[in-house]
PDB file of C-alpha atoms in Angstrom:
ATOM      1  CA  MET A   1     165.402-248.613  57.509  1.00 44.00           C
ATOM      2  CA  GLU A   2     167.214-247.831  60.765  1.00 46.00           C
ATOM      3  CA  HIS A   3     167.873-244.197  61.705  1.00 47.00           C
ATOM      4  CA  HIS A   4     170.642-242.695  63.774  1.00 45.00           C
ATOM      5  CA  PRO A   5     169.157-240.673  66.680  1.00 49.00           C
ATOM      6  CA  VAL A   6     170.912-237.437  65.670  1.00 48.00           C
ATOM      7  CA  ASN A   7     171.494-237.809  61.929  1.00 47.00           C
ATOM      8  CA  PRO A   8     168.305-236.948  59.969  1.00 49.00           C
ATOM      9  CA  LEU A   9     169.325-239.238  57.095  1.00 48.00           C
ATOM     10  CA  PRO A  10     168.791-242.997  57.155  1.00 51.00           C
ATOM     11  CA  ARG A  11     171.879-245.104  57.793  1.00 50.00           C
ATOM     12  CA  GLY A  12     173.701-245.780  54.530  1.00 48.00           C
ATOM     13  CA  ALA A  13     171.966-242.929  52.675  1.00 49.00           C
ATOM     14  CA  VAL A  14     173.993-240.934  50.199  1.00 49.00           C
ATOM     15  CA  ASP A  15     173.635-237.298  49.385  1.00 51.00           C
ATOM     16  CA  SER A  16     172.056-237.291  45.943  1.00 51.00           C
ATOM     17  CA  ASP A  17     173.347-233.765  45.368  1.00 51.00           C
ATOM     18  CA  VAL A  18     176.948-234.928  45.744  1.00 50.00           C
ATOM     19  CA  ASP A  19     177.075-238.617  44.786  1.00 50.00           C
ATOM     20  CA  LEU A  20     177.686-238.870  41.045  1.00 47.00           C
ATOM     21  CA  ARG A  21     176.518-242.481  40.843  1.00 52.00           C
ATOM     22  CA  VAL A  22     172.832-243.225  41.223  1.00 54.00           C
ATOM     23  CA  ASP A  23     171.495-246.732  40.554  1.00 57.00           C
ATOM     24  CA  GLY A  24     174.909-247.755  39.201  1.00 53.00           C
ATOM     25  CA  ARG A  25     174.805-245.144  36.420  1.00 56.00           C
ATOM     26  CA  ALA A  26     177.114-242.173  36.184  1.00 53.00           C
ATOM     27  CA  ARG A  27     175.263-238.907  36.634  1.00 55.00           C
ATOM     28  CA  ARG A  28     176.269-235.628  35.055  1.00 57.00           C
ATOM     29  CA  ALA A  29     177.682-233.280  37.660  1.00 60.00           C
ATOM     30  CA  HIS A  30     175.849-230.287  36.162  1.00 81.00           C
ATOM     31  CA  ASP A  31     172.406-231.611  35.293  1.00 86.00           C
ATOM     32  CA  PRO A  32     170.520-228.691  33.675  1.00 90.00           C
ATOM     33  CA  ALA A  33     167.206-229.714  35.276  1.00 92.00           C
ATOM     34  CA  ILE A  34     168.732-229.701  38.754  1.00 93.00           C
ATOM     35  CA  LEU A  35     170.525-226.404  38.180  1.00 93.00           C
ATOM     36  CA  GLY A  36     167.304-224.905  36.811  1.00 95.00           C
ATOM     37  CA  VAL A  37     165.140-225.892  39.781  1.00 95.00           C
ATOM     38  CA  ILE A  38     167.825-224.669  42.194  1.00 96.00           C
ATOM     39  CA  ALA A  39     167.953-221.297  40.419  1.00 96.00           C
ATOM     40  CA  VAL A  40     164.162-220.872  40.385  1.00 97.00           C
ATOM     41  CA  GLY A  41     163.861-222.032  43.995  1.00 97.00           C
ATOM     42  CA  GLY A  42     166.700-219.758  45.111  1.00 96.00           C
ATOM     43  CA  ALA A  43     165.051-216.763  43.463  1.00 97.00           C
ATOM     44  CA  LEU A  44     161.753-217.551  45.204  1.00 97.00           C
ATOM     45  CA  GLY A  45     163.371-218.046  48.608  1.00 96.00           C
ATOM     46  CA  ALA A  46     165.535-214.926  48.373  1.00 96.00           C
ATOM     47  CA  THR A  47     162.546-212.862  47.232  1.00 97.00           C
ATOM     48  CA  ALA A  48     160.507-214.054  50.216  1.00 96.00           C
ATOM     49  CA  ARG A  49     163.372-213.177  52.573  1.00 95.00           C
ATOM     50  CA  TYR A  50     163.796-209.749  50.999  1.00 95.00           C
ATOM     51  CA  LEU A  51     160.082-208.955  51.286  1.00 95.00           C
ATOM     52  CA  ILE A  52     160.084-210.001  54.946  1.00 93.00           C
ATOM     53  CA  SER A  53     163.091-207.762  55.629  1.00 90.00           C
ATOM     54  CA  LEU A  54     161.320-204.801  53.980  1.00 92.00           C
ATOM     55  CA  GLY A  55     158.203-205.306  56.056  1.00 92.00           C
ATOM     56  CA  TRP A  56     160.061-206.026  59.293  1.00 89.00           C
ATOM     57  CA  PRO A  57     163.225-203.884  59.451  1.00 89.00           C
ATOM     58  CA  THR A  58     165.726-204.074  62.293  1.00 87.00           C
ATOM     59  CA  PRO A  59     166.466-200.821  64.113  1.00 88.00           C
ATOM     60  CA  ALA A  60     170.153-199.852  64.392  1.00 85.00           C
ATOM     61  CA  GLY A  61     171.718-201.671  67.333  1.00 88.00           C
ATOM     62  CA  GLY A  62     168.616-203.800  67.850  1.00 91.00           C
ATOM     63  CA  PHE A  63     168.315-207.570  67.900  1.00 95.00           C
ATOM     64  CA  PRO A  64     167.826-208.662  64.236  1.00 95.00           C
ATOM     65  CA  VAL A  65     164.514-210.428  64.872  1.00 94.00           C
ATOM     66  CA  ASN A  66     163.621-210.720  61.190  1.00 94.00           C
ATOM     67  CA  THR A  67     166.830-212.554  60.236  1.00 94.00           C
ATOM     68  CA  PHE A  68     166.647-214.624  63.421  1.00 96.00           C
ATOM     69  CA  VAL A  69     163.076-215.779  62.658  1.00 96.00           C
ATOM     70  CA  ILE A  70     163.869-216.391  58.975  1.00 96.00           C
ATOM     71  CA  ASN A  71     166.824-218.625  59.868  1.00 97.00           C
ATOM     72  CA  ILE A  72     164.994-220.555  62.605  1.00 97.00           C
ATOM     73  CA  VAL A  73     161.903-221.120  60.442  1.00 97.00           C
ATOM     74  CA  GLY A  74     164.082-222.044  57.456  1.00 96.00           C
ATOM     75  CA  CYS A  75     166.053-224.578  59.509  1.00 97.00           C
ATOM     76  CA  GLY A  76     162.837-226.086  60.837  1.00 97.00           C
ATOM     77  CA  LEU A  77     161.504-226.435  57.292  1.00 97.00           C
ATOM     78  CA  ILE A  78     164.782-228.042  56.214  1.00 96.00           C
ATOM     79  CA  GLY A  79     164.303-230.628  58.987  1.00 96.00           C
ATOM     80  CA  ILE A  80     160.818-231.453  57.688  1.00 97.00           C
ATOM     81  CA  LEU A  81     162.031-231.565  54.084  1.00 95.00           C
ATOM     82  CA  MET A  82     164.935-233.910  54.823  1.00 94.00           C
ATOM     83  CA  VAL A  83     162.644-236.446  56.473  1.00 95.00           C
ATOM     84  CA  LEU A  84     160.144-236.237  53.637  1.00 94.00           C
ATOM     85  CA  VAL A  85     162.713-236.653  50.849  1.00 91.00           C
ATOM     86  CA  THR A  86     164.527-239.506  52.593  1.00 90.00           C
ATOM     87  CA  ASP A  87     161.479-241.385  53.926  1.00 87.00           C
ATOM     88  CA  VAL A  88     158.454-240.467  51.781  1.00 88.00           C
ATOM     89  CA  PHE A  89     159.264-238.853  48.428  1.00 84.00           C
ATOM     90  CA  THR A  90     162.366-240.903  47.693  1.00 81.00           C
ATOM     91  CA  GLN A  91     161.836-241.032  43.929  1.00 84.00           C
ATOM     92  CA  GLN A  92     161.284-237.293  43.375  1.00 85.00           C
ATOM     93  CA  ARG A  93     164.722-236.204  42.216  1.00 87.00           C
ATOM     94  CA  LEU A  94     163.943-232.488  41.842  1.00 92.00           C
ATOM     95  CA  VAL A  95     162.116-231.890  45.139  1.00 92.00           C
ATOM     96  CA  ARG A  96     165.207-231.672  47.320  1.00 92.00           C
ATOM     97  CA  PRO A  97     167.254-229.426  45.008  1.00 94.00           C
ATOM     98  CA  PHE A  98     164.249-227.140  44.404  1.00 95.00           C
ATOM     99  CA  LEU A  99     163.005-226.832  47.981  1.00 95.00           C
ATOM    100  CA  GLY A 100     166.168-227.531  49.998  1.00 94.00           C
ATOM    101  CA  THR A 101     169.040-226.027  48.055  1.00 94.00           C
ATOM    102  CA  GLY A 102     166.903-223.530  46.148  1.00 95.00           C
ATOM    103  CA  VAL A 103     163.959-222.167  48.140  1.00 96.00           C
ATOM    104  CA  LEU A 104     165.268-222.754  51.661  1.00 96.00           C
ATOM    105  CA  GLY A 105     168.873-222.022  50.682  1.00 95.00           C
ATOM    106  CA  GLY A 106     167.736-218.689  49.265  1.00 95.00           C
ATOM    107  CA  PHE A 107     165.384-218.023  52.172  1.00 95.00           C
ATOM    108  CA  THR A 108     167.822-218.645  55.024  1.00 95.00           C
ATOM    109  CA  THR A 109     170.664-216.179  55.305  1.00 92.00           C
ATOM    110  CA  PHE A 110     173.606-217.036  57.455  1.00 90.00           C
ATOM    111  CA  SER A 111     175.726-214.470  55.614  1.00 92.00           C
ATOM    112  CA  THR A 112     173.379-211.712  56.813  1.00 92.00           C
ATOM    113  CA  TYR A 113     173.555-213.302  60.272  1.00 95.00           C
ATOM    114  CA  ALA A 114     177.363-212.906  60.244  1.00 95.00           C
ATOM    115  CA  VAL A 115     177.150-209.312  58.996  1.00 95.00           C
ATOM    116  CA  ASP A 116     174.514-208.497  61.645  1.00 95.00           C
ATOM    117  CA  ILE A 117     176.815-209.795  64.390  1.00 96.00           C
ATOM    118  CA  GLU A 118     179.747-207.787  63.052  1.00 96.00           C
ATOM    119  CA  LYS A 119     177.636-204.610  62.903  1.00 95.00           C
ATOM    120  CA  LEU A 120     176.328-205.124  66.429  1.00 96.00           C
ATOM    121  CA  VAL A 121     179.780-205.753  67.906  1.00 96.00           C
ATOM    122  CA  THR A 122     181.529-202.894  66.086  1.00 96.00           C
ATOM    123  CA  GLY A 123     178.573-200.599  66.830  1.00 95.00           C
ATOM    124  CA  GLY A 124     179.003-201.021  70.570  1.00 95.00           C
ATOM    125  CA  HIS A 125     176.272-203.622  71.058  1.00 96.00           C
ATOM    126  CA  ALA A 126     178.480-206.634  71.798  1.00 96.00           C
ATOM    127  CA  GLY A 127     176.014-208.108  74.299  1.00 96.00           C
ATOM    128  CA  THR A 128     173.216-208.094  71.729  1.00 96.00           C
ATOM    129  CA  GLY A 129     175.610-209.506  69.126  1.00 95.00           C
ATOM    130  CA  LEU A 130     176.662-212.360  71.397  1.00 97.00           C
ATOM    131  CA  LEU A 131     173.061-213.086  72.348  1.00 97.00           C
ATOM    132  CA  TYR A 132     172.117-213.171  68.665  1.00 97.00           C
ATOM    133  CA  LEU A 133     175.115-215.387  67.865  1.00 97.00           C
ATOM    134  CA  ALA A 134     174.210-217.965  70.509  1.00 97.00           C
ATOM    135  CA  ALA A 135     170.429-217.810  70.108  1.00 98.00           C
ATOM    136  CA  THR A 136     170.618-218.393  66.357  1.00 97.00           C
ATOM    137  CA  VAL A 137     172.907-221.412  66.643  1.00 97.00           C
ATOM    138  CA  VAL A 138     170.859-222.987  69.443  1.00 98.00           C
ATOM    139  CA  GLY A 139     167.545-222.071  67.830  1.00 98.00           C
ATOM    140  CA  ALA A 140     168.548-223.410  64.410  1.00 97.00           C
ATOM    141  CA  LEU A 141     169.763-226.729  65.826  1.00 97.00           C
ATOM    142  CA  LEU A 142     166.666-227.107  68.001  1.00 98.00           C
ATOM    143  CA  ALA A 143     164.403-226.252  65.065  1.00 98.00           C
ATOM    144  CA  VAL A 144     165.947-228.991  62.921  1.00 97.00           C
ATOM    145  CA  ARG A 145     165.921-231.547  65.735  1.00 97.00           C
ATOM    146  CA  CYS A 146     162.316-230.828  66.728  1.00 97.00           C
ATOM    147  CA  THR A 147     160.950-230.827  63.192  1.00 97.00           C
ATOM    148  CA  VAL A 148     162.822-234.017  62.265  1.00 97.00           C
ATOM    149  CA  SER A 149     161.426-235.762  65.342  1.00 97.00           C
ATOM    150  CA  ALA A 150     157.904-234.424  64.864  1.00 97.00           C
ATOM    151  CA  THR A 151     157.841-235.272  61.159  1.00 96.00           C
ATOM    152  CA  ARG A 152     159.106-238.812  61.782  1.00 95.00           C
ATOM    153  CA  ALA A 153     156.512-239.275  64.541  1.00 95.00           C
ATOM    154  CA  LEU A 154     153.751-238.036  62.256  1.00 94.00           C
ATOM    155  CA  ILE A 155     154.833-240.350  59.438  1.00 92.00           C
ATOM    156  CA  THR A 156     154.991-243.309  61.826  1.00 89.00           C
ATOM    157  CA  TRP A 157     151.553-242.449  63.242  1.00 87.00           C
ATOM    158  CA  ARG A 158     150.004-242.080  59.754  1.00 84.00           C
ATOM    159  CA  THR A 159     151.418-245.396  58.502  1.00 81.00           C
ATOM    160  CA  ARG A 160     149.952-247.429  61.375  1.00 79.00           C
TER     161      ARG A 160
END
């Protein structure tokens, strides 16, 4: 299957979380199994994020390193996951909702990122807020790109 150099999904792939037709059959929009694994995964991911934030608090006015690292690591893991579910584990219908939407969706926190920026700017730390804003966007995109490329290279190397 041919891949677009920037898009982590194979050409012609559909998003199984959105497409209501799979293998020509209509799929229920609210599949209880999918909703269940998303809920359990989300609880696990959010709990992990919360525990990290307790153990690694951000001082007032400081760069939110904990949220920054959580979001960069989470985006990198999403890059790995997307390659694996589109190229390797294509028949595992609950892996992506559990790990991607659930665990990693609960683990990453772009809402906290937005609140952190607002607090930094209104607290007189606009420079730190702008640095955090830019570094997170660049870091998240680089994390996804690097992990997608590395995972694809590893899969190609292992299948030779």
